[in-house]
Amino acid sequence: MSPDAFTGKPLSMAQACGRLRFRHLQFLDILGQTRNLRLTAEQMHITQPAATKILMDIEQILEARLFDRLSRGMRPNELGLFTLRYAGVALAGHRKFVDEFNALRHGGHGHLTIGAITGSAAHLLMASVAEIQRLRPLLVLKILEQSSDQLVVWLAERKIDLMIGRFTDEAQKAQFQYERLASEQLQVVAGVDHPLRGALDLELTQLAHWPWILYPTSTAVRRVCDDIFGRNGLALACGVVETPSFLFALELMQRTDMLSLQPAALVDKYVKKGLLARIPVELPDRLPDYGLITRLDEPPTPAAQAFTDVLRTLAGTAAETG
């Protein structure tokens, strides 16, 4: 059947699951990255005519054209982009199954990939990891630290099993399950020799004239920062550096007179060690609560369940002790 002969009939489960093979998914995943049949053939160790045949087979199975053939490469259409996302998620599921199967077969307790934001969430994560390692010493853990907007993407793509963070869009509430863990305060900090260290009766208007290190606009910290200054009719007019990296911000604050708005739990130990200074200004806002976010209507693996039980217990203990 040629692409021009596609009927447009609804795709059946027999077509999608019975005839679409693992090798087809591998092919789609590679072609989605290379957008080139020759490169895809090389990575799969097959000839280019064989790669062309595989793509034709896939489009025949799905009865839809997925890629536009260009003079230099391939361009996925809307159906192609949708199919590529499915192939990526399916392959991630296969890889997770194989990893956990092998771990369990050799007496292990599975694999768990966790994404987390910085700040007090990172402190809670570290305490939870220490406890789960005590309870399940053979559990293989992979920890990824990023902002919530990126973690949500990874959760949807099954690159992580769960995340500790925040929603960044209202639409995400229909895709994921959220369970509150804790709240988080913010603090303005700077290098220990900053002129504003120890100043009295500071106001936000005075801070607006200093250079700032800010988180990217997609993060919760940045939104709170913009809201604080915007609500007071202020704009940060001096030099601004955007970075998601706290370690880079730490180095920059130690070398310059730049200010930064940071989660209090994240900067506390650096202040105590004399590496940063708190700037004494009263802030009207705090960060939104953060929590445990998982995929909706998907039962957790035994490893994930054990970890979330530990996470909930430690979060509850921290709340009780203040």
PDB file of C-alpha atoms in Angstrom:
ATOM      1  CA  MET A   1       0.000   0.000   0.000  1.00  0.00           C
ATOM      2  CA  SER A   2       1.491   3.381  -0.972  1.00  0.00           C
ATOM      3  CA  PRO A   3       1.140   6.454   1.299  1.00  0.00           C
ATOM      4  CA  ASP A   4      -1.300   7.933  -1.195  1.00  0.00           C
ATOM      5  CA  ALA A   5      -3.590   4.921  -0.711  1.00  0.00           C
ATOM      6  CA  PHE A   6      -4.025   5.381   3.059  1.00  0.00           C
ATOM      7  CA  THR A   7      -7.704   5.133   3.887  1.00  0.00           C
ATOM      8  CA  GLY A   8      -7.820   7.230   7.055  1.00  0.00           C
ATOM      9  CA  LYS A   9      -9.641   4.436   8.940  1.00  0.00           C
ATOM     10  CA  PRO A  10      -9.194   4.407  12.742  1.00  0.00           C
ATOM     11  CA  LEU A  11      -6.027   2.657  13.934  1.00  0.00           C
ATOM     12  CA  SER A  12      -6.810  -0.650  15.643  1.00  0.00           C
ATOM     13  CA  MET A  13      -5.071  -2.222  18.641  1.00  0.00           C
ATOM     14  CA  ALA A  14      -4.081  -5.146  16.428  1.00  0.00           C
ATOM     15  CA  GLN A  15      -2.182  -2.763  14.166  1.00  0.00           C
ATOM     16  CA  ALA A  16      -0.567  -0.736  16.930  1.00  0.00           C
ATOM     17  CA  CYS A  17       0.405  -3.608  19.232  1.00  0.00           C
ATOM     18  CA  GLY A  18       0.369  -6.693  17.033  1.00  0.00           C
ATOM     19  CA  ARG A  19       2.376  -5.478  14.073  1.00  0.00           C
ATOM     20  CA  LEU A  20       4.429  -2.556  15.414  1.00  0.00           C
ATOM     21  CA  ARG A  21       7.598  -4.226  16.695  1.00  0.00           C
ATOM     22  CA  PHE A  22      10.393  -3.231  19.063  1.00  0.00           C
ATOM     23  CA  ARG A  23      12.716  -2.742  16.078  1.00  0.00           C
ATOM     24  CA  HIS A  24      10.216  -0.302  14.597  1.00  0.00           C
ATOM     25  CA  LEU A  25      10.293   1.724  17.834  1.00  0.00           C
ATOM     26  CA  GLN A  26      14.109   1.744  17.815  1.00  0.00           C
ATOM     27  CA  PHE A  27      14.087   2.916  14.223  1.00  0.00           C
ATOM     28  CA  LEU A  28      11.621   5.734  14.944  1.00  0.00           C
ATOM     29  CA  ASP A  29      13.583   6.874  17.981  1.00  0.00           C
ATOM     30  CA  ILE A  30      16.849   7.097  16.017  1.00  0.00           C
ATOM     31  CA  LEU A  31      15.221   8.695  12.963  1.00  0.00           C
ATOM     32  CA  GLY A  32      13.565  11.252  15.220  1.00  0.00           C
ATOM     33  CA  GLN A  33      17.017  12.272  16.470  1.00  0.00           C
ATOM     34  CA  THR A  34      18.913  12.180  13.163  1.00  0.00           C
ATOM     35  CA  ARG A  35      16.114  13.243  10.759  1.00  0.00           C
ATOM     36  CA  ASN A  36      18.240  11.426   8.174  1.00  0.00           C
ATOM     37  CA  LEU A  37      17.747   7.924   6.715  1.00  0.00           C
ATOM     38  CA  ARG A  38      21.430   7.395   5.946  1.00  0.00           C
ATOM     39  CA  LEU A  39      22.520   8.236   9.496  1.00  0.00           C
ATOM     40  CA  THR A  40      19.700   6.129  10.920  1.00  0.00           C
ATOM     41  CA  ALA A  41      20.787   3.178   8.791  1.00  0.00           C
ATOM     42  CA  GLU A  42      24.383   3.569   9.979  1.00  0.00           C
ATOM     43  CA  GLN A  43      23.363   3.626  13.649  1.00  0.00           C
ATOM     44  CA  MET A  44      21.196   0.514  13.172  1.00  0.00           C
ATOM     45  CA  HIS A  45      23.934  -1.207  11.131  1.00  0.00           C
ATOM     46  CA  ILE A  46      21.681  -1.753   8.134  1.00  0.00           C
ATOM     47  CA  THR A  47      21.688  -0.502   4.550  1.00  0.00           C
ATOM     48  CA  GLN A  48      19.864   2.673   3.546  1.00  0.00           C
ATOM     49  CA  PRO A  49      17.418   0.715   1.312  1.00  0.00           C
ATOM     50  CA  ALA A  50      16.626  -1.457   4.349  1.00  0.00           C
ATOM     51  CA  ALA A  51      15.993   1.676   6.423  1.00  0.00           C
ATOM     52  CA  THR A  52      13.687   3.030   3.725  1.00  0.00           C
ATOM     53  CA  LYS A  53      11.825  -0.301   3.761  1.00  0.00           C
ATOM     54  CA  ILE A  54      11.387  -0.160   7.554  1.00  0.00           C
ATOM     55  CA  LEU A  55       9.920   3.352   7.365  1.00  0.00           C
ATOM     56  CA  MET A  56       7.543   2.277   4.590  1.00  0.00           C
ATOM     57  CA  ASP A  57       6.500  -0.745   6.692  1.00  0.00           C
ATOM     58  CA  ILE A  58       5.782   1.487   9.706  1.00  0.00           C
ATOM     59  CA  GLU A  59       3.718   3.919   7.665  1.00  0.00           C
ATOM     60  CA  GLN A  60       1.843   1.004   6.094  1.00  0.00           C
ATOM     61  CA  ILE A  61       1.088  -0.490   9.519  1.00  0.00           C
ATOM     62  CA  LEU A  62      -0.183   2.858  10.820  1.00  0.00           C
ATOM     63  CA  GLU A  63      -1.774   3.729   7.457  1.00  0.00           C
ATOM     64  CA  ALA A  64      -0.422   7.260   7.661  1.00  0.00           C
ATOM     65  CA  ARG A  65       2.517   9.227   6.366  1.00  0.00           C
ATOM     66  CA  LEU A  66       4.764  10.250   9.276  1.00  0.00           C
ATOM     67  CA  PHE A  67       7.617  12.097   7.569  1.00  0.00           C
ATOM     68  CA  ASP A  68       7.940  14.555   4.725  1.00  0.00           C
ATOM     69  CA  ARG A  69      10.786  13.542   2.410  1.00  0.00           C
ATOM     70  CA  LEU A  70      13.023  16.560   1.829  1.00  0.00           C
ATOM     71  CA  SER A  71      16.081  16.981  -0.367  1.00  0.00           C
ATOM     72  CA  ARG A  72      18.214  16.976   2.759  1.00  0.00           C
ATOM     73  CA  GLY A  73      16.734  14.765   5.408  1.00  0.00           C
ATOM     74  CA  MET A  74      13.322  13.952   6.825  1.00  0.00           C
ATOM     75  CA  ARG A  75      10.817  16.192   8.598  1.00  0.00           C
ATOM     76  CA  PRO A  76       8.160  14.625  10.852  1.00  0.00           C
ATOM     77  CA  ASN A  77       4.627  15.901  10.360  1.00  0.00           C
ATOM     78  CA  GLU A  78       2.111  16.212  13.206  1.00  0.00           C
ATOM     79  CA  LEU A  79       1.373  12.468  13.254  1.00  0.00           C
ATOM     80  CA  GLY A  80       5.106  11.801  13.020  1.00  0.00           C
ATOM     81  CA  LEU A  81       5.901  13.972  16.036  1.00  0.00           C
ATOM     82  CA  PHE A  82       3.176  12.238  18.039  1.00  0.00           C
ATOM     83  CA  THR A  83       4.500   8.798  17.031  1.00  0.00           C
ATOM     84  CA  LEU A  84       8.089   9.773  17.889  1.00  0.00           C
ATOM     85  CA  ARG A  85       7.006  10.778  21.404  1.00  0.00           C
ATOM     86  CA  TYR A  86       5.266   7.431  21.810  1.00  0.00           C
ATOM     87  CA  ALA A  87       8.356   5.537  20.597  1.00  0.00           C
ATOM     88  CA  GLY A  88      10.566   7.383  23.092  1.00  0.00           C
ATOM     89  CA  VAL A  89       8.242   6.683  26.022  1.00  0.00           C
ATOM     90  CA  ALA A  90       7.810   3.024  25.026  1.00  0.00           C
ATOM     91  CA  LEU A  91      11.558   2.456  24.747  1.00  0.00           C
ATOM     92  CA  ALA A  92      12.125   4.107  28.122  1.00  0.00           C
ATOM     93  CA  GLY A  93       9.591   1.680  29.595  1.00  0.00           C
ATOM     94  CA  HIS A  94      11.385  -1.271  27.995  1.00  0.00           C
ATOM     95  CA  ARG A  95      14.753  -0.116  29.354  1.00  0.00           C
ATOM     96  CA  LYS A  96      13.332   0.342  32.848  1.00  0.00           C
ATOM     97  CA  PHE A  97      11.829  -3.157  32.740  1.00  0.00           C
ATOM     98  CA  VAL A  98      15.135  -4.722  31.680  1.00  0.00           C
ATOM     99  CA  ASP A  99      17.135  -2.839  34.336  1.00  0.00           C
ATOM    100  CA  GLU A 100      14.765  -3.759  37.155  1.00  0.00           C
ATOM    101  CA  PHE A 101      14.381  -7.354  35.951  1.00  0.00           C
ATOM    102  CA  ASN A 102      18.153  -7.849  35.940  1.00  0.00           C
ATOM    103  CA  ALA A 103      18.520  -6.250  39.367  1.00  0.00           C
ATOM    104  CA  LEU A 104      15.788  -8.424  40.873  1.00  0.00           C
ATOM    105  CA  ARG A 105      17.149 -11.564  39.215  1.00  0.00           C
ATOM    106  CA  HIS A 106      20.517 -10.960  40.871  1.00  0.00           C
ATOM    107  CA  GLY A 107      19.030 -10.403  44.303  1.00  0.00           C
ATOM    108  CA  GLY A 108      18.765  -6.640  44.131  1.00  0.00           C
ATOM    109  CA  HIS A 109      15.872  -4.394  44.993  1.00  0.00           C
ATOM    110  CA  GLY A 110      15.392  -2.633  41.693  1.00  0.00           C
ATOM    111  CA  HIS A 111      16.228   0.794  40.310  1.00  0.00           C
ATOM    112  CA  LEU A 112      14.701   4.170  41.147  1.00  0.00           C
ATOM    113  CA  THR A 113      15.317   7.478  39.368  1.00  0.00           C
ATOM    114  CA  ILE A 114      14.357  10.581  41.338  1.00  0.00           C
ATOM    115  CA  GLY A 115      14.241  14.193  40.193  1.00  0.00           C
ATOM    116  CA  ALA A 116      14.380  17.008  42.714  1.00  0.00           C
ATOM    117  CA  ILE A 117      14.631  20.780  42.962  1.00  0.00           C
ATOM    118  CA  THR A 118      17.249  22.487  45.136  1.00  0.00           C
ATOM    119  CA  GLY A 119      16.672  24.138  48.499  1.00  0.00           C
ATOM    120  CA  SER A 120      14.887  22.452  51.373  1.00  0.00           C
ATOM    121  CA  ALA A 121      13.597  19.811  48.963  1.00  0.00           C
ATOM    122  CA  ALA A 122      17.198  18.720  48.437  1.00  0.00           C
ATOM    123  CA  HIS A 123      17.696  18.454  52.204  1.00  0.00           C
ATOM    124  CA  LEU A 124      14.594  16.291  52.509  1.00  0.00           C
ATOM    125  CA  LEU A 125      15.786  14.200  49.571  1.00  0.00           C
ATOM    126  CA  MET A 126      19.214  13.591  51.120  1.00  0.00           C
ATOM    127  CA  ALA A 127      17.675  12.490  54.403  1.00  0.00           C
ATOM    128  CA  SER A 128      15.268  10.188  52.547  1.00  0.00           C
ATOM    129  CA  VAL A 129      18.053   8.672  50.430  1.00  0.00           C
ATOM    130  CA  ALA A 130      20.121   7.942  53.543  1.00  0.00           C
ATOM    131  CA  GLU A 131      17.141   6.208  55.159  1.00  0.00           C
ATOM    132  CA  ILE A 132      16.103   4.172  52.099  1.00  0.00           C
ATOM    133  CA  GLN A 133      19.722   3.027  51.694  1.00  0.00           C
ATOM    134  CA  ARG A 134      19.616   1.789  55.268  1.00  0.00           C
ATOM    135  CA  LEU A 135      16.358  -0.054  54.642  1.00  0.00           C
ATOM    136  CA  ARG A 136      17.202  -1.297  51.129  1.00  0.00           C
ATOM    137  CA  PRO A 137      20.999  -1.321  50.725  1.00  0.00           C
ATOM    138  CA  LEU A 138      20.824  -3.025  47.310  1.00  0.00           C
ATOM    139  CA  LEU A 139      18.463  -0.468  45.791  1.00  0.00           C
ATOM    140  CA  VAL A 140      20.119   1.392  42.893  1.00  0.00           C
ATOM    141  CA  LEU A 141      19.260   5.097  43.048  1.00  0.00           C
ATOM    142  CA  LYS A 142      19.781   7.740  40.381  1.00  0.00           C
ATOM    143  CA  ILE A 143      19.298  11.361  41.456  1.00  0.00           C
ATOM    144  CA  LEU A 144      18.744  14.210  38.981  1.00  0.00           C
ATOM    145  CA  GLU A 145      18.672  17.804  40.234  1.00  0.00           C
ATOM    146  CA  GLN A 146      16.883  20.345  38.048  1.00  0.00           C
ATOM    147  CA  SER A 147      14.180  22.997  38.058  1.00  0.00           C
ATOM    148  CA  SER A 148      10.556  21.878  38.203  1.00  0.00           C
ATOM    149  CA  ASP A 149       9.769  22.794  34.595  1.00  0.00           C
ATOM    150  CA  GLN A 150      12.430  20.356  33.318  1.00  0.00           C
ATOM    151  CA  LEU A 151      11.614  17.661  35.875  1.00  0.00           C
ATOM    152  CA  VAL A 152       7.963  17.590  34.793  1.00  0.00           C
ATOM    153  CA  VAL A 153       9.070  16.972  31.207  1.00  0.00           C
ATOM    154  CA  TRP A 154      11.324  14.118  32.322  1.00  0.00           C
ATOM    155  CA  LEU A 155       8.495  12.646  34.400  1.00  0.00           C
ATOM    156  CA  ALA A 156       6.174  12.658  31.385  1.00  0.00           C
ATOM    157  CA  GLU A 157       8.900  11.049  29.258  1.00  0.00           C
ATOM    158  CA  ARG A 158       9.515   8.410  31.975  1.00  0.00           C
ATOM    159  CA  LYS A 159      13.115   9.459  32.382  1.00  0.00           C
ATOM    160  CA  ILE A 160      12.432   9.742  36.117  1.00  0.00           C
ATOM    161  CA  ASP A 161      10.083   7.697  38.291  1.00  0.00           C
ATOM    162  CA  LEU A 162       8.977  10.521  40.564  1.00  0.00           C
ATOM    163  CA  MET A 163       9.902  14.099  41.353  1.00  0.00           C
ATOM    164  CA  ILE A 164      10.085  16.426  44.312  1.00  0.00           C
ATOM    165  CA  GLY A 165       9.095  19.853  43.076  1.00  0.00           C
ATOM    166  CA  ARG A 166       6.221  22.042  41.948  1.00  0.00           C
ATOM    167  CA  PHE A 167       3.756  22.319  39.103  1.00  0.00           C
ATOM    168  CA  THR A 168       4.743  25.031  36.634  1.00  0.00           C
ATOM    169  CA  ASP A 169       1.496  25.000  34.630  1.00  0.00           C
ATOM    170  CA  GLU A 170      -2.154  24.495  35.602  1.00  0.00           C
ATOM    171  CA  ALA A 171      -2.575  21.878  32.846  1.00  0.00           C
ATOM    172  CA  GLN A 172      -0.105  19.588  34.634  1.00  0.00           C
ATOM    173  CA  LYS A 173      -2.651  18.950  37.383  1.00  0.00           C
ATOM    174  CA  ALA A 174      -4.629  16.816  34.927  1.00  0.00           C
ATOM    175  CA  GLN A 175      -1.570  14.710  34.065  1.00  0.00           C
ATOM    176  CA  PHE A 176       0.140  14.157  37.412  1.00  0.00           C
ATOM    177  CA  GLN A 177      -0.656  13.508  41.029  1.00  0.00           C
ATOM    178  CA  TYR A 178       0.607  16.003  43.612  1.00  0.00           C
ATOM    179  CA  GLU A 179       1.111  15.442  47.335  1.00  0.00           C
ATOM    180  CA  ARG A 180       2.277  18.400  49.436  1.00  0.00           C
ATOM    181  CA  LEU A 181       5.478  17.893  51.419  1.00  0.00           C
ATOM    182  CA  ALA A 182       6.563  21.281  52.822  1.00  0.00           C
ATOM    183  CA  SER A 183       6.800  25.039  52.372  1.00  0.00           C
ATOM    184  CA  GLU A 184       9.945  27.038  51.739  1.00  0.00           C
ATOM    185  CA  GLN A 185      11.181  30.499  52.713  1.00  0.00           C
ATOM    186  CA  LEU A 186      13.307  32.836  50.611  1.00  0.00           C
ATOM    187  CA  GLN A 187      16.284  34.970  51.546  1.00  0.00           C
ATOM    188  CA  VAL A 188      18.300  37.692  49.833  1.00  0.00           C
ATOM    189  CA  VAL A 189      21.997  36.841  50.036  1.00  0.00           C
ATOM    190  CA  ALA A 190      25.309  38.261  48.835  1.00  0.00           C
ATOM    191  CA  GLY A 191      29.042  37.899  49.332  1.00  0.00           C
ATOM    192  CA  VAL A 192      30.356  38.364  52.873  1.00  0.00           C
ATOM    193  CA  ASP A 193      31.920  41.748  52.019  1.00  0.00           C
ATOM    194  CA  HIS A 194      28.816  43.236  50.453  1.00  0.00           C
ATOM    195  CA  PRO A 195      28.166  46.879  51.494  1.00  0.00           C
ATOM    196  CA  LEU A 196      24.583  46.077  52.512  1.00  0.00           C
ATOM    197  CA  ARG A 197      25.606  43.405  55.015  1.00  0.00           C
ATOM    198  CA  GLY A 198      24.375  44.487  58.435  1.00  0.00           C
ATOM    199  CA  ALA A 199      22.490  47.486  57.062  1.00  0.00           C
ATOM    200  CA  LEU A 200      19.493  48.667  59.059  1.00  0.00           C
ATOM    201  CA  ASP A 201      15.939  49.320  57.859  1.00  0.00           C
ATOM    202  CA  LEU A 202      16.576  48.200  54.312  1.00  0.00           C
ATOM    203  CA  GLU A 203      13.734  48.486  51.796  1.00  0.00           C
ATOM    204  CA  LEU A 204      13.170  46.795  48.480  1.00  0.00           C
ATOM    205  CA  THR A 205      13.664  50.072  46.624  1.00  0.00           C
ATOM    206  CA  GLN A 206      17.292  50.135  47.771  1.00  0.00           C
ATOM    207  CA  LEU A 207      17.892  46.615  46.474  1.00  0.00           C
ATOM    208  CA  ALA A 208      16.573  47.385  42.994  1.00  0.00           C
ATOM    209  CA  HIS A 209      19.644  49.509  42.246  1.00  0.00           C
ATOM    210  CA  TRP A 210      22.104  46.625  42.750  1.00  0.00           C
ATOM    211  CA  PRO A 211      23.042  43.975  40.159  1.00  0.00           C
ATOM    212  CA  TRP A 212      21.257  40.633  40.617  1.00  0.00           C
ATOM    213  CA  ILE A 213      21.764  36.950  39.923  1.00  0.00           C
ATOM    214  CA  LEU A 214      18.376  35.487  38.998  1.00  0.00           C
ATOM    215  CA  TYR A 215      16.986  32.058  38.273  1.00  0.00           C
ATOM    216  CA  PRO A 216      15.518  31.494  34.766  1.00  0.00           C
ATOM    217  CA  THR A 217      12.031  32.873  34.114  1.00  0.00           C
ATOM    218  CA  SER A 218      10.478  29.371  34.071  1.00  0.00           C
ATOM    219  CA  THR A 219      11.343  28.705  37.738  1.00  0.00           C
ATOM    220  CA  ALA A 220       9.234  29.316  40.831  1.00  0.00           C
ATOM    221  CA  VAL A 221      11.954  31.425  42.503  1.00  0.00           C
ATOM    222  CA  ARG A 222      12.103  33.785  39.521  1.00  0.00           C
ATOM    223  CA  ARG A 223       8.327  34.168  39.359  1.00  0.00           C
ATOM    224  CA  VAL A 224       8.220  35.086  43.038  1.00  0.00           C
ATOM    225  CA  CYS A 225      11.117  37.531  42.555  1.00  0.00           C
ATOM    226  CA  ASP A 226       9.461  39.215  39.572  1.00  0.00           C
ATOM    227  CA  ASP A 227       6.185  39.408  41.464  1.00  0.00           C
ATOM    228  CA  ILE A 228       7.793  40.988  44.547  1.00  0.00           C
ATOM    229  CA  PHE A 229       9.480  43.760  42.580  1.00  0.00           C
ATOM    230  CA  GLY A 230       6.681  44.177  40.034  1.00  0.00           C
ATOM    231  CA  ARG A 231       4.029  44.559  42.706  1.00  0.00           C
ATOM    232  CA  ASN A 232       6.069  47.363  44.225  1.00  0.00           C
ATOM    233  CA  GLY A 233       6.535  49.078  40.870  1.00  0.00           C
ATOM    234  CA  LEU A 234      10.245  48.295  40.795  1.00  0.00           C
ATOM    235  CA  ALA A 235      12.465  47.030  38.001  1.00  0.00           C
ATOM    236  CA  LEU A 236      15.955  45.599  38.313  1.00  0.00           C
ATOM    237  CA  ALA A 237      17.773  48.191  36.246  1.00  0.00           C
ATOM    238  CA  CYS A 238      21.394  47.160  36.846  1.00  0.00           C
ATOM    239  CA  GLY A 239      23.277  44.178  35.461  1.00  0.00           C
ATOM    240  CA  VAL A 240      21.390  40.875  35.637  1.00  0.00           C
ATOM    241  CA  VAL A 241      22.813  37.365  35.259  1.00  0.00           C
ATOM    242  CA  GLU A 242      20.412  34.446  34.776  1.00  0.00           C
ATOM    243  CA  THR A 243      21.506  30.956  35.787  1.00  0.00           C
ATOM    244  CA  PRO A 244      19.868  27.793  37.183  1.00  0.00           C
ATOM    245  CA  SER A 245      23.147  26.859  38.902  1.00  0.00           C
ATOM    246  CA  PHE A 246      23.453  27.754  42.574  1.00  0.00           C
ATOM    247  CA  LEU A 247      27.163  26.899  42.594  1.00  0.00           C
ATOM    248  CA  PHE A 248      27.788  29.388  39.779  1.00  0.00           C
ATOM    249  CA  ALA A 249      25.718  31.986  41.652  1.00  0.00           C
ATOM    250  CA  LEU A 250      27.730  31.270  44.820  1.00  0.00           C
ATOM    251  CA  GLU A 251      31.043  31.869  43.051  1.00  0.00           C
ATOM    252  CA  LEU A 252      29.742  35.032  41.399  1.00  0.00           C
ATOM    253  CA  MET A 253      28.453  36.475  44.677  1.00  0.00           C
ATOM    254  CA  GLN A 254      31.845  35.863  46.277  1.00  0.00           C
ATOM    255  CA  ARG A 255      33.586  37.751  43.446  1.00  0.00           C
ATOM    256  CA  THR A 256      31.128  40.641  42.931  1.00  0.00           C
ATOM    257  CA  ASP A 257      28.592  42.830  44.740  1.00  0.00           C
ATOM    258  CA  MET A 258      25.646  41.018  43.116  1.00  0.00           C
ATOM    259  CA  LEU A 259      22.560  40.050  45.115  1.00  0.00           C
ATOM    260  CA  SER A 260      20.489  36.902  44.735  1.00  0.00           C
ATOM    261  CA  LEU A 261      17.140  35.618  45.973  1.00  0.00           C
ATOM    262  CA  GLN A 262      17.619  32.025  47.122  1.00  0.00           C
ATOM    263  CA  PRO A 263      15.749  29.336  49.102  1.00  0.00           C
ATOM    264  CA  ALA A 264      16.677  29.838  52.747  1.00  0.00           C
ATOM    265  CA  ALA A 265      17.397  26.154  53.365  1.00  0.00           C
ATOM    266  CA  LEU A 266      19.827  26.114  50.444  1.00  0.00           C
ATOM    267  CA  VAL A 267      21.950  29.061  51.602  1.00  0.00           C
ATOM    268  CA  ASP A 268      21.813  28.459  55.357  1.00  0.00           C
ATOM    269  CA  LYS A 269      24.957  26.319  55.598  1.00  0.00           C
ATOM    270  CA  TYR A 270      26.927  28.728  53.389  1.00  0.00           C
ATOM    271  CA  VAL A 271      25.955  31.616  55.659  1.00  0.00           C
ATOM    272  CA  LYS A 272      26.982  29.627  58.746  1.00  0.00           C
ATOM    273  CA  LYS A 273      30.348  28.797  57.155  1.00  0.00           C
ATOM    274  CA  GLY A 274      30.984  32.452  56.358  1.00  0.00           C
ATOM    275  CA  LEU A 275      30.769  32.017  52.587  1.00  0.00           C
ATOM    276  CA  LEU A 276      27.640  34.141  52.107  1.00  0.00           C
ATOM    277  CA  ALA A 277      25.873  36.890  54.016  1.00  0.00           C
ATOM    278  CA  ARG A 278      22.158  37.385  54.528  1.00  0.00           C
ATOM    279  CA  ILE A 279      20.917  40.817  53.486  1.00  0.00           C
ATOM    280  CA  PRO A 280      18.429  41.950  56.180  1.00  0.00           C
ATOM    281  CA  VAL A 281      15.363  42.907  54.202  1.00  0.00           C
ATOM    282  CA  GLU A 282      11.820  41.773  54.891  1.00  0.00           C
ATOM    283  CA  LEU A 283      10.274  39.840  51.999  1.00  0.00           C
ATOM    284  CA  PRO A 284       6.502  39.813  51.511  1.00  0.00           C
ATOM    285  CA  ASP A 285       6.427  36.394  49.833  1.00  0.00           C
ATOM    286  CA  ARG A 286       7.730  32.877  50.130  1.00  0.00           C
ATOM    287  CA  LEU A 287       8.025  30.093  47.594  1.00  0.00           C
ATOM    288  CA  PRO A 288       4.922  28.001  46.847  1.00  0.00           C
ATOM    289  CA  ASP A 289       4.790  24.657  48.645  1.00  0.00           C
ATOM    290  CA  TYR A 290       6.673  21.814  47.020  1.00  0.00           C
ATOM    291  CA  GLY A 291       5.594  18.191  46.968  1.00  0.00           C
ATOM    292  CA  LEU A 292       5.837  14.684  45.599  1.00  0.00           C
ATOM    293  CA  ILE A 293       4.708  14.492  41.968  1.00  0.00           C
ATOM    294  CA  THR A 294       3.999  11.191  40.218  1.00  0.00           C
ATOM    295  CA  ARG A 295       2.285  10.063  37.036  1.00  0.00           C
ATOM    296  CA  LEU A 296      -1.490   9.911  37.414  1.00  0.00           C
ATOM    297  CA  ASP A 297      -3.270   6.532  37.792  1.00  0.00           C
ATOM    298  CA  GLU A 298      -0.014   4.577  37.686  1.00  0.00           C
ATOM    299  CA  PRO A 299       0.704   2.235  40.625  1.00  0.00           C
ATOM    300  CA  PRO A 300       4.217   2.718  42.065  1.00  0.00           C
ATOM    301  CA  THR A 301       6.846   0.006  41.898  1.00  0.00           C
ATOM    302  CA  PRO A 302       7.810  -1.591  45.240  1.00  0.00           C
ATOM    303  CA  ALA A 303      10.996   0.516  45.263  1.00  0.00           C
ATOM    304  CA  ALA A 304       9.082   3.730  44.557  1.00  0.00           C
ATOM    305  CA  GLN A 305       6.498   2.886  47.218  1.00  0.00           C
ATOM    306  CA  ALA A 306       9.200   2.234  49.811  1.00  0.00           C
ATOM    307  CA  PHE A 307      10.919   5.519  49.015  1.00  0.00           C
ATOM    308  CA  THR A 308       7.734   7.608  49.097  1.00  0.00           C
ATOM    309  CA  ASP A 309       6.837   6.067  52.467  1.00  0.00           C
ATOM    310  CA  VAL A 310      10.201   7.243  53.817  1.00  0.00           C
ATOM    311  CA  LEU A 311       9.753  10.659  52.175  1.00  0.00           C
ATOM    312  CA  ARG A 312       6.334  11.185  53.750  1.00  0.00           C
ATOM    313  CA  THR A 313       7.563  10.133  57.188  1.00  0.00           C
ATOM    314  CA  LEU A 314      10.574  12.466  57.157  1.00  0.00           C
ATOM    315  CA  ALA A 315       8.522  15.363  55.742  1.00  0.00           C
ATOM    316  CA  GLY A 316       6.006  14.892  58.553  1.00  0.00           C
ATOM    317  CA  THR A 317       8.762  14.774  61.167  1.00  0.00           C
ATOM    318  CA  ALA A 318      10.336  17.951  59.801  1.00  0.00           C
ATOM    319  CA  ALA A 319       6.971  19.739  59.897  1.00  0.00           C
ATOM    320  CA  GLU A 320       6.429  18.715  63.541  1.00  0.00           C
ATOM    321  CA  THR A 321       9.866  19.952  64.604  1.00  0.00           C
ATOM    322  CA  GLY A 322       9.530  23.177  62.633  1.00  0.00           C
TER     323      GLY A 322
END
